[in-house]
C-alpha positions as protocol buffer text, in pm:
chain_id: "A"
residue {
  index: 1
  type: UNK
  ca { x: 572 y: 15 z: 7449 }
}
residue {
  index: 2
  type: UNK
  ca { x: 769 y: 13 z: 7774 }
}
residue {
  index: 3
  type: UNK
  ca { x: 1102 y: -154 z: 7839 }
}
residue {
  index: 4
  type: UNK
  ca { x: 1230 y: -296 z: 8167 }
}
residue {
  index: 5
  type: UNK
  ca { x: 1606 y: -334 z: 8155 }
}
residue {
  index: 6
  type: UNK
  ca { x: 1912 y: -432 z: 8354 }
}
residue {
  index: 7
  type: UNK
  ca { x: 2245 y: -265 z: 8286 }
}
residue {
  index: 8
  type: UNK
  ca { x: 2585 y: -370 z: 8410 }
}
residue {
  index: 9
  type: UNK
  ca { x: 2862 y: -119 z: 8468 }
}
residue {
  index: 10
  type: UNK
  ca { x: 3173 y: -215 z: 8276 }
}
residue {
  index: 11
  type: UNK
  ca { x: 3369 y: 0 z: 8520 }
}
residue {
  index: 12
  type: UNK
  ca { x: 3245 y: -125 z: 8858 }
}
residue {
  index: 13
  type: UNK
  ca { x: 3050 y: -442 z: 8778 }
}
residue {
  index: 14
  type: UNK
  ca { x: 2739 y: -306 z: 8953 }
}
residue {
  index: 15
  type: UNK
  ca { x: 2388 y: -341 z: 8813 }
}
residue {
  index: 16
  type: UNK
  ca { x: 2119 y: -84 z: 8742 }
}
residue {
  index: 17
  type: UNK
  ca { x: 1751 y: -174 z: 8693 }
}
residue {
  index: 18
  type: UNK
  ca { x: 1506 y: 60 z: 8526 }
}
residue {
  index: 19
  type: UNK
  ca { x: 1213 y: 102 z: 8291 }
}
residue {
  index: 20
  type: UNK
  ca { x: 1138 y: 353 z: 8016 }
}
residue {
  index: 21
  type: UNK
  ca { x: 917 y: 428 z: 7719 }
}
residue {
  index: 22
  type: UNK
  ca { x: 1221 y: 525 z: 7506 }
}
residue {
  index: 23
  type: UNK
  ca { x: 1494 y: 267 z: 7556 }
}
residue {
  index: 24
  type: UNK
  ca { x: 1744 y: 409 z: 7303 }
}
residue {
  index: 25
  type: UNK
  ca { x: 1725 y: 760 z: 7454 }
}
residue {
  index: 26
  type: UNK
  ca { x: 1755 y: 624 z: 7807 }
}
residue {
  index: 27
  type: UNK
  ca { x: 2065 y: 415 z: 7732 }
}
residue {
  index: 28
  type: UNK
  ca { x: 2232 y: 718 z: 7572 }
}
residue {
  index: 29
  type: UNK
  ca { x: 2154 y: 919 z: 7884 }
}
residue {
  index: 30
  type: UNK
  ca { x: 2305 y: 650 z: 8109 }
}
residue {
  index: 31
  type: UNK
  ca { x: 2621 y: 621 z: 7901 }
}
residue {
  index: 32
  type: UNK
  ca { x: 2671 y: 997 z: 7861 }
}
residue {
  index: 33
  type: UNK
  ca { x: 2677 y: 1054 z: 8237 }
}
residue {
  index: 34
  type: UNK
  ca { x: 2352 y: 1257 z: 8237 }
}
residue {
  index: 35
  type: UNK
  ca { x: 2196 y: 1042 z: 8510 }
}
residue {
  index: 36
  type: UNK
  ca { x: 2320 y: 1113 z: 8861 }
}
residue {
  index: 37
  type: UNK
  ca { x: 2263 y: 754 z: 8973 }
}
residue {
  index: 38
  type: UNK
  ca { x: 2463 y: 599 z: 8688 }
}
residue {
  index: 39
  type: UNK
  ca { x: 2723 y: 859 z: 8586 }
}
residue {
  index: 40
  type: UNK
  ca { x: 3004 y: 700 z: 8791 }
}
residue {
  index: 41
  type: UNK
  ca { x: 2954 y: 357 z: 8630 }
}
residue {
  index: 42
  type: UNK
  ca { x: 2994 y: 449 z: 8262 }
}
residue {
  index: 43
  type: UNK
  ca { x: 3006 y: 271 z: 8028 }
}
residue {
  index: 44
  type: UNK
  ca { x: 2697 y: 51 z: 8080 }
}
residue {
  index: 45
  type: UNK
  ca { x: 2616 y: -271 z: 7899 }
}
residue {
  index: 46
  type: UNK
  ca { x: 2260 y: -398 z: 7856 }
}
residue {
  index: 47
  type: UNK
  ca { x: 2232 y: -748 z: 8005 }
}
residue {
  index: 48
  type: UNK
  ca { x: 1853 y: -799 z: 8017 }
}
residue {
  index: 49
  type: UNK
  ca { x: 1546 y: -651 z: 7844 }
}
residue {
  index: 50
  type: UNK
  ca { x: 1170 y: -716 z: 7875 }
}
residue {
  index: 51
  type: UNK
  ca { x: 899 y: -530 z: 7682 }
}
residue {
  index: 52
  type: UNK
  ca { x: 548 y: -440 z: 7801 }
}
residue {
  index: 53
  type: UNK
  ca { x: 248 y: -271 z: 7640 }
}
residue {
  index: 54
  type: UNK
  ca { x: 129 y: -131 z: 7972 }
}
residue {
  index: 55
  type: UNK
  ca { x: 322 y: 123 z: 8184 }
}
residue {
  index: 56
  type: UNK
  ca { x: 192 y: -14 z: 8514 }
}
residue {
  index: 57
  type: UNK
  ca { x: 297 y: -369 z: 8425 }
}
residue {
  index: 58
  type: UNK
  ca { x: 646 y: -245 z: 8337 }
}
residue {
  index: 59
  type: UNK
  ca { x: 669 y: -54 z: 8664 }
}
residue {
  index: 60
  type: UNK
  ca { x: 554 y: -356 z: 8864 }
}
residue {
  index: 61
  type: UNK
  ca { x: 807 y: -581 z: 8687 }
}
residue {
  index: 62
  type: UNK
  ca { x: 1087 y: -332 z: 8757 }
}
residue {
  index: 63
  type: UNK
  ca { x: 996 y: -335 z: 9128 }
}
residue {
  index: 64
  type: UNK
  ca { x: 985 y: -716 z: 9128 }
}
residue {
  index: 65
  type: UNK
  ca { x: 1332 y: -740 z: 8971 }
}
residue {
  index: 66
  type: UNK
  ca { x: 1469 y: -487 z: 9221 }
}
residue {
  index: 67
  type: UNK
  ca { x: 1349 y: -714 z: 9501 }
}
residue {
  index: 68
  type: UNK
  ca { x: 1540 y: -1002 z: 9337 }
}
residue {
  index: 69
  type: UNK
  ca { x: 1867 y: -808 z: 9325 }
}
residue {
  index: 70
  type: UNK
  ca { x: 2153 y: -1027 z: 9440 }
}
residue {
  index: 71
  type: UNK
  ca { x: 1940 y: -1339 z: 9478 }
}
residue {
  index: 72
  type: UNK
  ca { x: 1903 y: -1652 z: 9267 }
}
residue {
  index: 73
  type: UNK
  ca { x: 1611 y: -1513 z: 9064 }
}
residue {
  index: 74
  type: UNK
  ca { x: 1824 y: -1211 z: 8968 }
}
residue {
  index: 75
  type: UNK
  ca { x: 2116 y: -1431 z: 8870 }
}
residue {
  index: 76
  type: UNK
  ca { x: 1886 y: -1636 z: 8644 }
}
residue {
  index: 77
  type: UNK
  ca { x: 1772 y: -1320 z: 8464 }
}
residue {
  index: 78
  type: UNK
  ca { x: 2121 y: -1198 z: 8389 }
}
residue {
  index: 79
  type: UNK
  ca { x: 2227 y: -1552 z: 8322 }
}
């Protein structure tokens, strides 16, 4: 099972989009400052989650959401 997720920084208000096969471990890594791309935004709040059986489908969905970023489709997801 793969998870596509959107996080929102409670510090800066910025968003992070990613996918993983171990959602709980990944969120801990984001919030502990272990990820270079997210360490300055801690703490992070999960605002959107989608689950996929297939890794490629999850990866494709992550890319699609990243293309939405800032647009109306993105705003509908984070609602």
